[in-house]
Amino acid sequence: MSIQINKEHKIFKLDTSKSSYILGVTADGYVGHMYYGDKIQLAGDEMTEQDAANIAVLLGSRQRNCIPSQIDREKVNFQDTFSWEYGMPGYGDFRESCLEADFGGGDEALEFLYTEYEIIQGKPELSGLPSTFADDCQTLVLHMSEPDLKLELELYYSVFEEEDAITRWAKIKNNSQKHCYIDKIFSLCLDFREGGFDLITLHGAWGRERKVYRREIGEGRQSIASIRGVSSHQENPFMAILDPDATEDTGRVYGINFVYSGNFLGQVEKNQFGHVRTVMGIHPYHFSWKLQPGETFTAPEAIMVYSTDGIGGMTRNCHDLYRNHLIRGKYRDIKRPVLINNWEATYFDFDTDKLWSIAEEAASLGIEMLVMDDGWFGKRDDDNTSLGDWFANEEKLPGGVKRLADGVRERGLKFGIWVEPEMVSPDSELYREHPDWILQYRDREVSRSRNQYVLDIGRKEVRDEIYSRIYRVIKEAEIDYVKWDMNRSLTNVASHAAGQDEQGMVYHKYVLGVYEMQNQLVTDFPELLLENCSSGGGRFDPGMLYYSPQIWCSDDTDAMERLEIQRGTAMVYPLSSIGAHVSDCPNHATHRTTPFDTRGQVALCGTFGYELDVTKLVPEEKEKIKEQVQMYHRYNDIIRAGDYFRIASLAEKKYYDCYIVVSKDKSDALLSFVRAENRINRWSERIRLKGLDAGAGYTLSDRDGTYTGSMLMNIGIEIHDAEGQYEGKLISLRRCGQ
Ligand code: DGJ
């Protein structure tokens, strides 16, 4: 049983296979956090009265009295020092609070008291929001109420035993007779009664997404956030809190991630006693949700994974959780078609004949799908026009998308298209018809970015019109794949359709609108492969993974740059979700030339595809594509479903990048080594492998003989080739007797 409860002492113990999370209720009805970490073994299988009594003592720990009169200030002191499950403002907890409710009377204090609990078998859905799913997990619901304000709060905890994960979210209900405004509602609060931790977060920019940063958690508050309306290139909604001596393979690591694709705030705060409070939720900036009497608001789901096997263990828990319980659809568990995308091949300069010629050549090389990127609709020959006019540009595509798609299929390929449904160009039929459909403060200037405006996707009539335009194209041309792009941050976030006191709902309604549209799309077209994208990887988050099994990782397709971008992305997100393509050289953005083989090897770590004009390649390169496609088919099962272990990276000043992916049963593995920098007068590299079956024998594709897993993981192997700068080497391993 993953959830054990002692009713007498009101203790709740949530167990995964390697972790325990314990919370309890004080005699006054406060819900306190007691423990999160290594699994707590009790004397028997079930928690006894004595166990519960022993654990309950933890709730009593508090600041020691220093002077006798202190008793008079006890409530404030208690609030100030207690470990809360969900911090509240106004009565003495001065750390970051999780909830703010405004009834217009100027009273900010909230005191929610425990009323009852409930156990749900399985994982409830979060209405309108992406979330993890499972039949075989248990969910604890704690009910709390604010008696003065007549608000009800529910805290949810779903326990995923295998993945050492607990997911959390909160719901608030207005039971009063008056409307109120929820100005803040976080999804997760985690109070540690210790503070000696490091913090890992992922930071970046366009073309430089998700670089890994590690630092000590210092005094005060350190946060990651986005107020761009998307989860952003700049800061990913992920934090790992870890022991300072935790390594890639050892030590305690708590991973926290947010299943949401809009504004977020993740924060750690080391207080006066050296304790750390962690919060994660929708960013309170410009958030004010009007809650009518009887209405409920659900905050999105936050994920916690625990590992004692270091950062790598946390990564593998996240990968498993997302592959087993978040990503959906037909393509979750099967090889995705090897695609060729025409963006870096042609940019806007293409027509039907050009795409057919690419398709023809691509088919002869084993590529399985052609994706037509930006520029096929309205009058779009550059990025200044036509977003919103989702009708074929007949000059480029005579006979429309259907004729093009049929021709691609006749040449043996599947067919996909690019769309950017959330945007409108000022120069478009759509904008001329509906100038009030964009996000805009009334009668004030709207800022442009990439010469486009943001549609007010939170409005149903806007969503419906855009969706029906795109639906028509997909249906008519029988499209197999859609790349859903989103190319600017949200600004001027106000809706023409909302009242003055509802403008604080626009950011979140926008995100809900995007979710509704994507849900509709995958429901209407269950066979469709959806790929999300936001100027590369500006919306790479678990929320998007619920709708699309893959996300375009970065517009930087340079193989050397990609090593670090993909490594940071794979810290949290499965390799099967990382959109990665082989592109042309010199690379269009960095002007660097890397070997074709290395480009293939780097793209193999993700979804794998091409982003170049195959009609212009020399015969040797075409032969290499044939080999790479075979390589993809040979190794994709391991990459898609296996366990990923980081071995070395450029960021750790190793001058090379190395990882291994091992199949779940440890029978097969694939080692990737790329030399990013060459150095004169150096020793050959000895690489210690990871994740293998220590007692089993393995053969390696690049050398003779059999080696035990133990030898490979402890002594390691020497890499003698891949000597040149940017050269790579792939070694496959097979357990003997397989
Ligand atoms: C940004 C994407 O990341 C690119 O791959 C490409 O689709 C362009 N948008 C097209 O405008």
XYZ file of C-alpha atoms and ligand atoms in Angstrom:
749
model
C 0.000 0.000 0.000
C 1.517 3.317 -0.994
C -0.512 5.432 1.458
C -0.785 4.587 5.154
C -2.864 6.577 7.575
C -3.166 6.692 11.313
C -6.506 8.262 12.154
C -5.828 8.717 15.835
C -2.675 10.783 15.374
C -3.668 12.022 11.925
C -0.435 10.901 10.312
C -0.225 10.260 6.562
C 2.711 8.260 5.219
C 3.164 8.136 1.451
C 5.631 5.524 0.213
C 7.217 4.979 -3.152
C 9.644 2.144 -3.679
C 12.576 4.163 -2.298
C 11.106 7.250 -0.633
C 8.685 8.270 2.090
C 6.763 11.490 2.461
C 5.097 12.086 5.817
C 2.665 14.756 6.864
C 0.380 15.192 9.816
C -2.197 17.346 11.523
C -1.682 19.149 14.839
C -4.273 19.190 17.606
C -5.246 22.682 16.371
C -5.889 21.391 12.856
C -2.751 22.738 11.148
C -1.387 20.511 8.406
C 2.343 20.133 8.827
C 5.119 18.610 6.795
C 7.201 16.062 8.684
C 9.555 14.251 6.374
C 10.563 13.639 2.770
C 13.499 11.442 1.868
C 14.753 7.852 2.019
C 12.022 5.309 2.598
C 11.211 4.903 6.289
C 10.995 1.245 7.201
C 8.743 0.518 10.136
C 8.975 -2.600 12.282
C 6.020 -4.195 10.482
C 4.394 -3.698 7.111
C 1.688 -1.452 8.548
C 2.065 1.708 10.598
C 1.124 0.867 14.212
C -0.287 3.194 16.885
C 3.172 3.304 18.419
C 4.816 4.171 15.082
C 2.297 6.948 14.579
C 2.814 8.259 18.106
C 6.579 8.304 17.547
C 6.211 10.119 14.263
C 3.645 12.563 15.662
C 6.272 13.943 18.016
C 7.886 15.552 14.996
C 4.928 17.911 14.689
C 5.735 19.336 18.100
C 9.210 20.478 17.199
C 9.440 24.231 17.104
C 11.536 27.189 18.141
C 12.749 26.817 21.701
C 11.412 29.331 24.204
C 14.088 31.834 25.114
C 12.269 34.008 27.615
C 9.303 33.099 29.826
C 6.945 35.713 28.373
C 7.292 34.189 24.940
C 4.182 32.129 25.483
C 2.106 35.273 24.781
C 3.375 35.395 21.259
C 3.088 31.684 20.713
C 0.841 31.695 17.682
C 3.081 33.988 15.707
C 6.186 32.089 16.756
C 4.538 28.799 15.963
C 3.426 29.967 12.515
C 6.838 31.430 11.863
C 8.726 28.231 12.554
C 6.361 25.382 11.784
C 6.975 23.171 8.703
C 3.798 23.675 6.699
C 2.342 21.587 3.958
C 1.022 24.759 2.389
C 2.174 28.099 3.760
C -0.465 30.769 4.428
C -0.085 34.492 4.907
C -1.206 36.780 7.670
C -0.844 34.964 10.993
C 2.898 34.671 11.345
C 4.336 32.532 8.563
C 6.579 35.119 6.937
C 8.033 32.804 4.315
C 6.611 32.742 0.792
C 2.948 31.873 1.142
C 1.072 29.644 -1.280
C -2.298 31.329 -1.429
C -3.737 34.828 -1.512
C -7.457 35.507 -1.555
C -9.051 38.944 -1.753
C -12.689 39.552 -0.784
C -12.228 43.290 -1.116
C -12.278 43.872 2.633
C -8.536 44.373 3.034
C -8.045 41.228 5.078
C -5.075 39.190 3.856
C -4.886 36.588 6.634
C -5.728 32.981 5.817
C -5.942 30.086 8.213
C -6.978 26.789 6.703
C -7.721 23.988 9.128
C -7.882 20.279 8.385
C -11.366 18.806 8.114
C -11.040 15.323 6.599
C -9.129 13.139 4.179
C -10.031 10.903 1.273
C -8.156 8.203 -0.629
C -8.825 7.866 -4.333
C -7.733 4.753 -6.218
C -5.980 5.945 -9.359
C -5.153 9.399 -10.552
C -7.885 12.019 -10.984
C -7.754 14.215 -14.073
C -7.311 17.943 -13.640
C -10.108 19.504 -15.594
C -8.770 21.425 -18.603
C -5.165 20.881 -17.564
C -2.521 18.385 -18.605
C -1.604 15.905 -15.897
C -0.062 12.540 -15.198
C -2.338 9.512 -15.384
C -2.378 6.026 -13.850
C -4.867 3.382 -12.791
C -2.599 1.692 -10.321
C -1.639 4.616 -8.103
C -3.271 6.037 -4.998
C -4.178 9.639 -4.365
C -4.546 11.287 -0.981
C -6.816 14.316 -0.702
C -6.624 16.539 2.354
C -9.636 18.742 2.860
C -9.140 22.010 4.701
C -11.375 24.941 5.343
C -11.042 28.620 6.197
C -14.011 28.996 8.546
C -14.135 32.813 8.564
C -13.919 33.299 4.820
C -15.830 30.162 3.811
C -13.132 28.952 1.475
C -12.318 25.284 1.039
C -8.951 23.969 0.040
C -8.035 20.504 -1.179
C -4.432 19.345 -1.355
C -3.831 16.357 -3.646
C -0.954 13.852 -3.537
C -0.674 11.048 -6.106
C 1.917 8.400 -5.386
C 3.814 6.689 -8.225
C 5.693 3.892 -6.503
C 7.858 2.638 -9.351
C 9.067 6.051 -10.448
C 9.678 7.349 -6.891
C 7.417 10.236 -7.706
C 4.691 12.096 -5.871
C 2.652 14.635 -7.750
C 0.771 17.459 -6.092
C -1.853 20.036 -6.859
C -4.367 22.208 -5.033
C -7.997 23.166 -5.513
C -9.791 26.094 -3.942
C -13.560 26.488 -3.674
C -15.487 29.613 -2.769
C -18.280 28.549 -0.428
C -19.164 32.073 0.597
C -21.964 34.240 -0.772
C -19.519 36.750 -2.313
C -17.092 36.524 -5.180
C -13.413 36.808 -4.383
C -10.143 37.034 -6.269
C -7.499 34.364 -5.939
C -4.335 36.407 -6.419
C -1.947 33.544 -5.886
C -2.282 29.780 -5.710
C 0.789 27.591 -5.788
C 0.757 23.886 -6.499
C 3.565 22.730 -4.275
C 5.143 23.751 -0.995
C 7.938 21.706 0.519
C 9.430 22.717 3.843
C 12.742 21.119 4.782
C 13.929 21.335 8.375
C 17.424 21.475 7.009
C 19.150 23.823 4.642
C 22.521 22.581 3.475
C 21.531 22.045 -0.141
C 22.614 22.826 -3.663
C 20.204 23.875 -6.374
C 20.243 22.868 -10.036
C 18.228 24.872 -12.548
C 18.119 25.136 -16.333
C 18.719 28.534 -17.940
C 19.179 29.780 -21.458
C 18.035 31.919 -24.330
C 16.806 31.402 -27.861
C 19.264 28.963 -29.456
C 20.928 28.277 -26.098
C 18.193 26.491 -24.179
C 18.458 24.643 -20.859
C 22.067 24.955 -19.805
C 22.636 23.306 -16.443
C 23.565 25.547 -13.494
C 24.393 24.295 -10.015
C 24.947 26.491 -6.974
C 24.606 26.471 -3.225
C 21.245 27.468 -1.784
C 22.205 30.616 0.089
C 20.328 32.669 2.651
C 17.173 34.367 1.413
C 15.183 33.684 -1.737
C 16.402 32.365 -5.060
C 13.898 31.835 -7.795
C 13.308 30.810 -11.362
C 10.377 32.280 -13.219
C 8.704 33.153 -16.451
C 6.291 36.009 -17.058
C 6.495 35.565 -20.834
C 3.229 33.629 -21.069
C 5.213 30.503 -22.014
C 7.476 28.389 -19.854
C 10.326 30.043 -21.789
C 13.794 29.519 -23.241
C 15.225 31.489 -20.366
C 14.238 29.440 -17.305
C 12.678 26.003 -17.326
C 10.066 25.127 -14.660
C 12.458 22.664 -13.061
C 14.538 22.702 -9.888
C 16.633 20.000 -8.279
C 17.462 20.343 -4.608
C 20.365 18.136 -3.652
C 22.978 17.347 -1.077
C 26.096 19.440 -1.650
C 28.136 16.260 -2.076
C 25.575 14.607 -4.360
C 27.133 13.577 -7.659
C 25.835 12.271 -10.924
C 25.545 8.809 -9.337
C 25.279 9.252 -5.582
C 23.453 11.333 -2.996
C 19.974 12.654 -2.326
C 18.314 14.606 -5.102
C 14.778 16.040 -5.111
C 13.565 16.933 -8.596
C 10.661 19.365 -8.945
C 8.919 20.099 -12.214
C 5.718 21.907 -13.156
C 3.129 20.494 -15.547
C 2.296 23.890 -16.972
C 3.244 25.871 -20.059
C 2.701 29.469 -18.974
C 3.976 31.878 -16.313
C 5.509 30.114 -13.344
C 7.475 30.785 -10.208
C 9.762 28.231 -8.585
C 11.543 29.379 -5.491
C 13.766 28.179 -2.677
C 14.035 30.255 0.448
C 16.503 29.702 3.271
C 15.099 31.268 6.393
C 16.424 32.516 9.712
C 16.827 28.981 11.045
C 18.589 27.701 7.953
C 15.500 25.768 6.840
C 14.452 25.725 3.218
C 10.980 26.335 1.840
C 10.406 25.368 -1.777
C 7.397 26.515 -3.769
C 6.262 25.996 -7.334
C 3.191 27.359 -9.052
C 1.608 29.810 -11.446
C 3.457 33.131 -11.223
C 1.388 35.644 -9.229
C 2.366 38.411 -11.685
C -0.867 39.748 -13.239
C -2.761 36.742 -11.891
C -6.080 37.384 -10.202
C -8.727 34.732 -10.709
C -12.276 35.899 -10.043
C -14.015 33.119 -8.145
C -17.782 33.363 -7.977
C -19.721 31.787 -5.093
C -19.692 28.008 -5.538
C -16.858 28.053 -8.083
C -13.616 26.093 -7.910
C -10.151 26.848 -9.220
C -7.620 24.067 -9.845
C -3.917 24.848 -9.761
C -1.785 22.780 -12.175
C 0.093 19.664 -11.141
C 3.640 19.775 -9.801
C 5.952 16.773 -9.825
C 8.365 15.670 -7.129
C 10.787 12.825 -7.800
C 13.283 11.521 -5.290
C 16.569 9.765 -5.875
C 19.416 8.519 -3.717
C 21.299 7.609 -6.872
C 22.357 11.155 -7.546
C 21.327 13.455 -10.347
C 21.274 10.568 -12.823
C 18.746 8.687 -10.697
C 16.517 11.739 -10.598
C 16.762 12.058 -14.380
C 15.781 8.427 -14.916
C 12.826 8.762 -12.548
C 11.596 11.795 -14.498
C 12.048 10.002 -17.818
C 10.106 6.974 -16.582
C 7.348 9.067 -15.071
C 6.853 11.038 -18.264
C 7.114 8.043 -20.585
C 4.763 5.894 -18.498
C 2.340 8.418 -17.058
C 2.297 11.682 -19.016
C 3.006 11.225 -22.709
C 0.046 9.798 -24.596
C -0.943 8.630 -28.024
C 0.023 6.078 -30.579
C 3.589 7.358 -30.998
C 4.507 7.129 -27.344
C 5.743 3.561 -27.602
C 6.667 3.188 -31.227
C 9.389 4.442 -33.521
C 8.508 7.782 -35.035
C 8.951 8.192 -38.789
C 12.329 9.636 -39.826
C 11.347 13.039 -41.135
C 12.832 15.703 -43.303
C 11.808 19.288 -42.595
C 12.305 21.930 -45.279
C 12.936 24.907 -42.948
C 16.718 25.029 -43.114
C 16.572 23.537 -46.621
C 14.543 26.302 -48.251
C 13.229 28.704 -45.583
C 10.334 30.530 -47.321
C 11.585 29.852 -50.824
C 9.748 26.723 -51.936
C 6.876 25.488 -54.033
C 5.180 22.178 -54.719
C 7.778 21.067 -57.271
C 10.644 21.849 -54.951
C 9.066 19.884 -52.108
C 8.305 16.968 -54.405
C 11.922 16.877 -55.535
C 13.056 16.790 -51.892
C 10.485 14.087 -51.167
C 11.639 11.970 -54.082
C 15.275 12.117 -53.104
C 14.452 11.639 -49.406
C 12.382 8.531 -50.137
C 15.295 6.964 -52.000
C 17.443 7.442 -48.886
C 15.013 5.792 -46.480
C 13.497 8.968 -45.008
C 9.848 8.396 -44.149
C 8.074 11.751 -43.856
C 8.292 15.231 -45.365
C 7.335 18.213 -43.218
C 6.463 21.490 -44.904
C 7.476 24.269 -42.539
C 6.557 27.954 -42.410
C 5.486 29.792 -45.575
C 2.745 27.694 -47.207
C -0.298 29.892 -46.461
C -1.770 33.304 -47.250
C 0.846 35.481 -49.003
C 3.648 34.401 -46.747
C 7.060 34.739 -48.406
C 8.753 36.116 -45.325
C 7.820 36.424 -41.666
C 5.955 39.725 -42.007
C 2.608 38.511 -43.150
C -0.376 36.115 -43.228
C -0.373 34.339 -39.854
C -4.022 33.522 -39.254
C -4.802 33.019 -42.951
C -4.563 29.248 -42.856
C -5.343 28.740 -46.545
C -2.832 27.428 -49.070
C -0.769 29.973 -50.963
C -1.887 28.929 -54.434
C 1.073 30.585 -56.116
C 3.465 28.331 -54.257
C 1.179 25.334 -53.962
C -1.067 25.182 -57.054
C -3.953 22.847 -56.288
C -3.426 23.415 -52.579
C -2.012 21.380 -49.746
C -3.955 18.278 -50.760
C -2.326 18.043 -54.181
C 1.098 18.533 -52.627
C 0.402 15.963 -49.912
C -0.907 13.405 -52.421
C 2.239 13.867 -54.489
C 4.440 13.384 -51.431
C 2.566 10.205 -50.569
C 2.904 8.951 -54.148
C 6.641 9.327 -53.667
C 6.411 7.054 -50.645
C 6.508 9.517 -47.744
C 4.093 10.581 -45.067
C 3.318 14.282 -44.936
C 3.305 16.917 -42.201
C 2.789 20.670 -41.911
C 3.846 23.583 -39.743
C 1.278 25.914 -38.117
C 1.414 28.787 -35.658
C -2.196 28.915 -34.427
C -1.751 31.365 -31.548
C -0.567 34.285 -33.678
C -1.799 36.757 -36.247
C 0.111 39.039 -38.597
C -1.031 42.677 -38.717
C -0.942 42.133 -42.485
C -3.522 39.355 -42.687
C -7.141 38.906 -43.654
C -7.833 37.612 -40.159
C -6.507 40.722 -38.435
C -8.319 43.034 -40.810
C -11.577 41.197 -40.025
C -11.009 40.913 -36.276
C -8.648 43.586 -34.941
C -10.059 43.047 -31.449
C -9.024 39.378 -31.335
C -5.513 40.167 -30.171
C -4.180 40.634 -26.645
C -4.198 44.368 -26.116
C -4.829 46.945 -23.432
C -7.756 48.965 -24.715
C -6.676 51.806 -27.043
C -3.030 51.386 -26.159
C -0.104 50.550 -28.394
C 0.512 46.846 -28.908
C 4.107 45.731 -29.129
C 5.073 43.590 -32.098
C 7.566 40.787 -32.030
C 8.599 38.978 -35.213
C 6.087 41.367 -36.666
C 3.150 39.500 -35.187
C 0.466 39.914 -32.551
C -0.744 37.353 -30.050
C -4.297 36.117 -30.497
C -6.581 36.102 -27.492
C -6.684 32.314 -27.446
C -8.503 32.348 -24.094
C -11.633 33.423 -26.036
C -13.713 30.600 -27.388
C -14.758 32.309 -30.628
C -11.099 33.000 -31.458
C -10.016 29.428 -30.718
C -12.940 27.989 -32.651
C -12.242 29.997 -35.778
C -8.515 29.237 -35.823
C -9.088 25.597 -35.023
C -11.651 25.140 -37.764
C -9.282 26.694 -40.336
C -6.472 24.354 -39.376
C -8.785 21.364 -39.004
C -9.941 21.802 -42.595
C -6.397 21.641 -43.976
C -5.439 18.609 -41.895
C -8.618 16.761 -42.747
C -8.616 17.508 -46.435
C -4.947 16.732 -47.018
C -4.946 13.747 -44.607
C -1.982 15.106 -42.756
C 0.123 12.772 -40.615
C 2.097 15.230 -38.526
C 1.717 18.791 -37.240
C 4.465 21.045 -35.919
C 2.695 23.550 -33.634
C 4.943 26.587 -33.352
C 4.714 29.693 -31.154
C 7.191 32.437 -31.887
C 6.942 35.260 -29.391
C 6.472 36.109 -25.747
C 3.131 37.466 -24.596
C 2.940 41.215 -23.984
C 0.061 43.677 -23.546
C -1.784 40.890 -21.812
C -5.372 42.079 -21.693
C -8.499 40.883 -23.402
C -11.050 43.013 -25.214
C -13.669 40.509 -24.094
C -12.933 40.633 -20.369
C -14.132 43.106 -17.765
C -11.690 45.270 -15.858
C -11.643 42.919 -12.901
C -11.111 39.866 -15.117
C -7.878 40.940 -16.797
C -5.889 39.003 -14.199
C -7.367 35.822 -15.677
C -6.096 36.381 -19.210
C -2.638 34.784 -18.932
C -4.015 31.554 -17.481
C -7.024 31.465 -19.807
C -4.598 31.749 -22.696
C -2.745 28.628 -21.533
C -6.039 26.784 -20.964
C -7.086 27.802 -24.483
C -3.906 26.343 -25.994
C -4.464 23.132 -24.035
C -8.059 22.906 -25.191
C -7.065 23.335 -28.830
C -4.284 20.759 -28.656
C -6.550 18.326 -26.874
C -9.162 18.786 -29.580
C -6.532 18.193 -32.238
C -5.230 14.913 -30.804
C -8.797 13.779 -30.113
C -10.032 14.569 -33.626
C -6.908 13.033 -35.183
C -5.760 10.199 -32.920
C -3.266 8.989 -35.561
C -1.605 12.403 -35.824
C 1.966 12.904 -34.611
C 2.024 16.318 -32.913
C 5.305 18.120 -32.273
C 5.345 21.264 -30.174
C 7.800 24.064 -30.799
C 8.286 27.623 -29.631
C 11.071 29.379 -31.535
C 12.951 26.181 -30.900
C 12.622 25.095 -27.296
C 10.771 28.000 -25.672
C 7.958 25.814 -24.390
C 9.692 22.574 -23.472
C 7.735 21.544 -20.398
C 5.668 18.611 -19.078
C 2.423 20.393 -19.952
C 3.249 20.265 -23.653
C 4.361 16.631 -23.397
C 0.835 15.651 -22.426
C -0.317 16.617 -25.926
C 2.772 15.971 -28.044
C 5.263 13.147 -27.499
C 8.037 15.338 -28.884
C 9.071 18.998 -28.802
C 11.510 20.792 -31.099
C 14.460 21.322 -28.795
C 16.273 24.319 -30.236
C 16.729 26.339 -33.411
C 20.439 25.823 -32.873
C 21.100 22.714 -34.952
C 24.903 22.890 -34.706
C 25.954 19.439 -33.462
C 28.484 20.781 -30.944
C 26.062 23.296 -29.471
C 23.341 20.661 -29.432
C 25.436 18.398 -27.185
C 24.982 20.793 -24.271
C 21.423 21.818 -25.142
C 20.283 18.205 -25.373
C 22.196 17.240 -22.238
C 20.398 19.964 -20.260
C 17.037 19.039 -21.764
C 17.613 15.353 -21.019
C 18.294 16.219 -17.382
C 14.492 16.138 -17.038
C 12.831 15.162 -20.306
C 13.086 11.768 -22.059
C 15.331 11.437 -25.108
C 12.259 10.303 -27.056
C 10.789 13.788 -26.593
C 13.794 15.798 -27.812
C 13.330 17.019 -31.394
C 16.749 16.698 -33.076
C 17.726 16.880 -36.755
C 20.825 16.629 -38.907
C 21.306 20.001 -40.613
C 23.553 21.436 -43.284
C 27.147 22.627 -42.924
C 28.556 25.148 -42.455
C 25.781 25.432 -39.887
C 23.489 28.350 -40.778
C 23.689 29.894 -37.314
C 27.206 29.129 -36.065
C 28.991 28.695 -39.427
C 30.763 25.683 -37.980
C 31.436 22.574 -40.037
C 31.136 19.236 -38.293
C 31.387 15.742 -39.824
C 28.161 14.319 -41.242
C 28.584 11.232 -39.049
C 28.768 13.301 -35.881
C 25.680 15.264 -36.834
C 23.817 11.974 -37.236
C 25.115 10.673 -33.933
C 23.997 13.787 -32.056
C 20.531 13.778 -33.629
C 20.192 10.093 -32.761
C 19.967 11.094 -29.080
C 16.563 12.643 -29.863
C 13.712 12.058 -32.282
C 16.023 12.014 -35.344
C 15.374 13.592 -38.709
C 16.861 15.916 -41.325
C 16.721 19.639 -41.934
C 18.628 20.165 -45.194
C 18.158 20.030 -48.941
C 18.852 16.405 -49.842
C 18.783 17.253 -53.555
C 21.982 19.241 -53.093
C 24.014 16.621 -51.257
C 27.014 14.835 -52.785
C 26.713 11.046 -53.249
C 28.860 10.239 -50.168
C 26.520 12.270 -47.962
C 23.510 10.499 -49.414
C 25.112 7.164 -48.587
C 25.631 8.389 -45.055
C 21.951 9.236 -44.735
C 21.078 5.677 -45.724
C 23.428 4.369 -43.041
C 22.112 6.795 -40.430
C 18.507 5.855 -41.119
C 19.412 2.198 -40.595
C 21.250 3.145 -37.436
C 18.113 4.924 -36.203
C 15.985 1.832 -36.824
C 18.555 -0.368 -35.116
C 18.933 1.716 -31.970
C 15.699 3.614 -31.532
C 14.106 1.053 -29.212
C 16.993 1.471 -26.763
C 16.996 5.258 -27.034
C 13.238 5.618 -26.799
C 12.672 3.260 -23.900
C 16.046 2.732 -22.193
C 17.785 4.215 -19.165
C 19.992 7.216 -19.854
C 23.281 7.719 -17.983
C 25.455 10.810 -18.391
C 29.167 9.978 -18.348
C 30.989 13.162 -19.343
C 30.176 16.570 -20.685
C 31.802 19.648 -22.100
C 30.402 21.703 -19.238
C 32.506 19.612 -16.883
C 35.550 20.604 -18.961
C 36.085 17.134 -20.317
C 36.519 18.279 -23.948
C 34.225 15.442 -24.900
C 30.635 14.421 -24.395
C 29.714 10.890 -23.473
C 26.553 9.085 -22.408
C 25.192 5.577 -22.473
C 21.613 4.369 -22.914
C 20.892 0.900 -21.544
C 17.797 -1.132 -22.333
C 15.566 -1.790 -19.319
C 16.575 -5.451 -19.198
C 20.270 -4.463 -19.558
C 20.709 -6.706 -22.591
C 21.596 -3.905 -25.016
C 23.279 -0.568 -24.690
C 24.525 2.249 -26.851
C 27.504 4.431 -25.912
C 27.984 7.799 -27.564
C 31.316 9.649 -27.430
C 31.934 12.972 -29.217
C 35.216 14.848 -29.101
C 34.246 18.499 -29.026
C 37.757 19.838 -28.665
C 41.054 18.338 -29.613
C 44.131 18.739 -27.433
C 47.727 18.039 -28.293
C 49.815 15.693 -26.119
C 47.013 14.009 -24.233
C 46.222 10.500 -23.116
C 43.520 8.447 -24.721
C 40.275 8.590 -22.779
C 39.267 5.863 -20.398
C 35.514 5.773 -20.098
C 33.789 3.976 -17.265
C 30.412 2.728 -18.433
C 27.244 2.766 -16.366
C 23.982 0.934 -15.917
C 25.120 -2.516 -17.103
C 24.549 -5.913 -15.540
C 27.747 -6.268 -13.459
C 27.866 -10.060 -13.583
C 27.022 -10.493 -17.260
C 29.395 -10.612 -20.204
C 29.071 -8.071 -23.026
C 30.424 -7.844 -26.540
C 31.231 -4.412 -27.964
C 30.748 -3.422 -31.582
C 34.202 -1.862 -31.966
C 36.463 -4.495 -30.412
C 36.956 -8.199 -29.998
C 36.357 -10.188 -26.870
C 33.855 -10.331 -24.055
C 33.913 -8.039 -21.041
C 31.922 -8.324 -17.856
C 29.651 -5.457 -16.925
C 31.774 -5.083 -13.817
C 34.953 -4.597 -15.872
C 33.247 -2.119 -18.154
C 31.798 -0.103 -15.290
C 34.880 -0.118 -13.040
C 37.962 -0.382 -15.231
C 36.254 1.117 -18.242
C 37.243 1.110 -21.886
C 39.845 3.082 -23.773
C 38.657 5.232 -26.643
C 41.475 5.138 -29.183
C 39.778 6.600 -32.201
C 37.495 9.599 -32.733
C 40.764 11.512 -32.581
C 39.867 14.519 -34.662
C 38.041 17.594 -33.466
C 34.239 17.044 -33.647
C 34.623 13.351 -34.406
C 32.303 10.924 -32.698
C 32.049 7.260 -31.998
C 29.053 5.055 -31.293
C 29.626 1.714 -29.623
C 26.821 -0.764 -29.214
C 26.921 -3.413 -26.506
C 25.138 -6.732 -26.368
C 24.865 -9.041 -23.412
C 26.216 -12.502 -24.250
C 23.617 -15.141 -24.877
C 20.972 -12.603 -26.052
C 10.716 28.650 -35.320
C 10.989 27.175 -35.332
O 11.739 26.814 -34.225
C 11.696 26.810 -36.627
O 12.006 25.450 -36.630
C 10.835 27.176 -37.787
O 9.678 26.387 -37.779
C 10.476 28.648 -37.740
N 9.920 29.021 -36.478
C 9.513 29.002 -38.826
O 9.063 30.273 -38.722
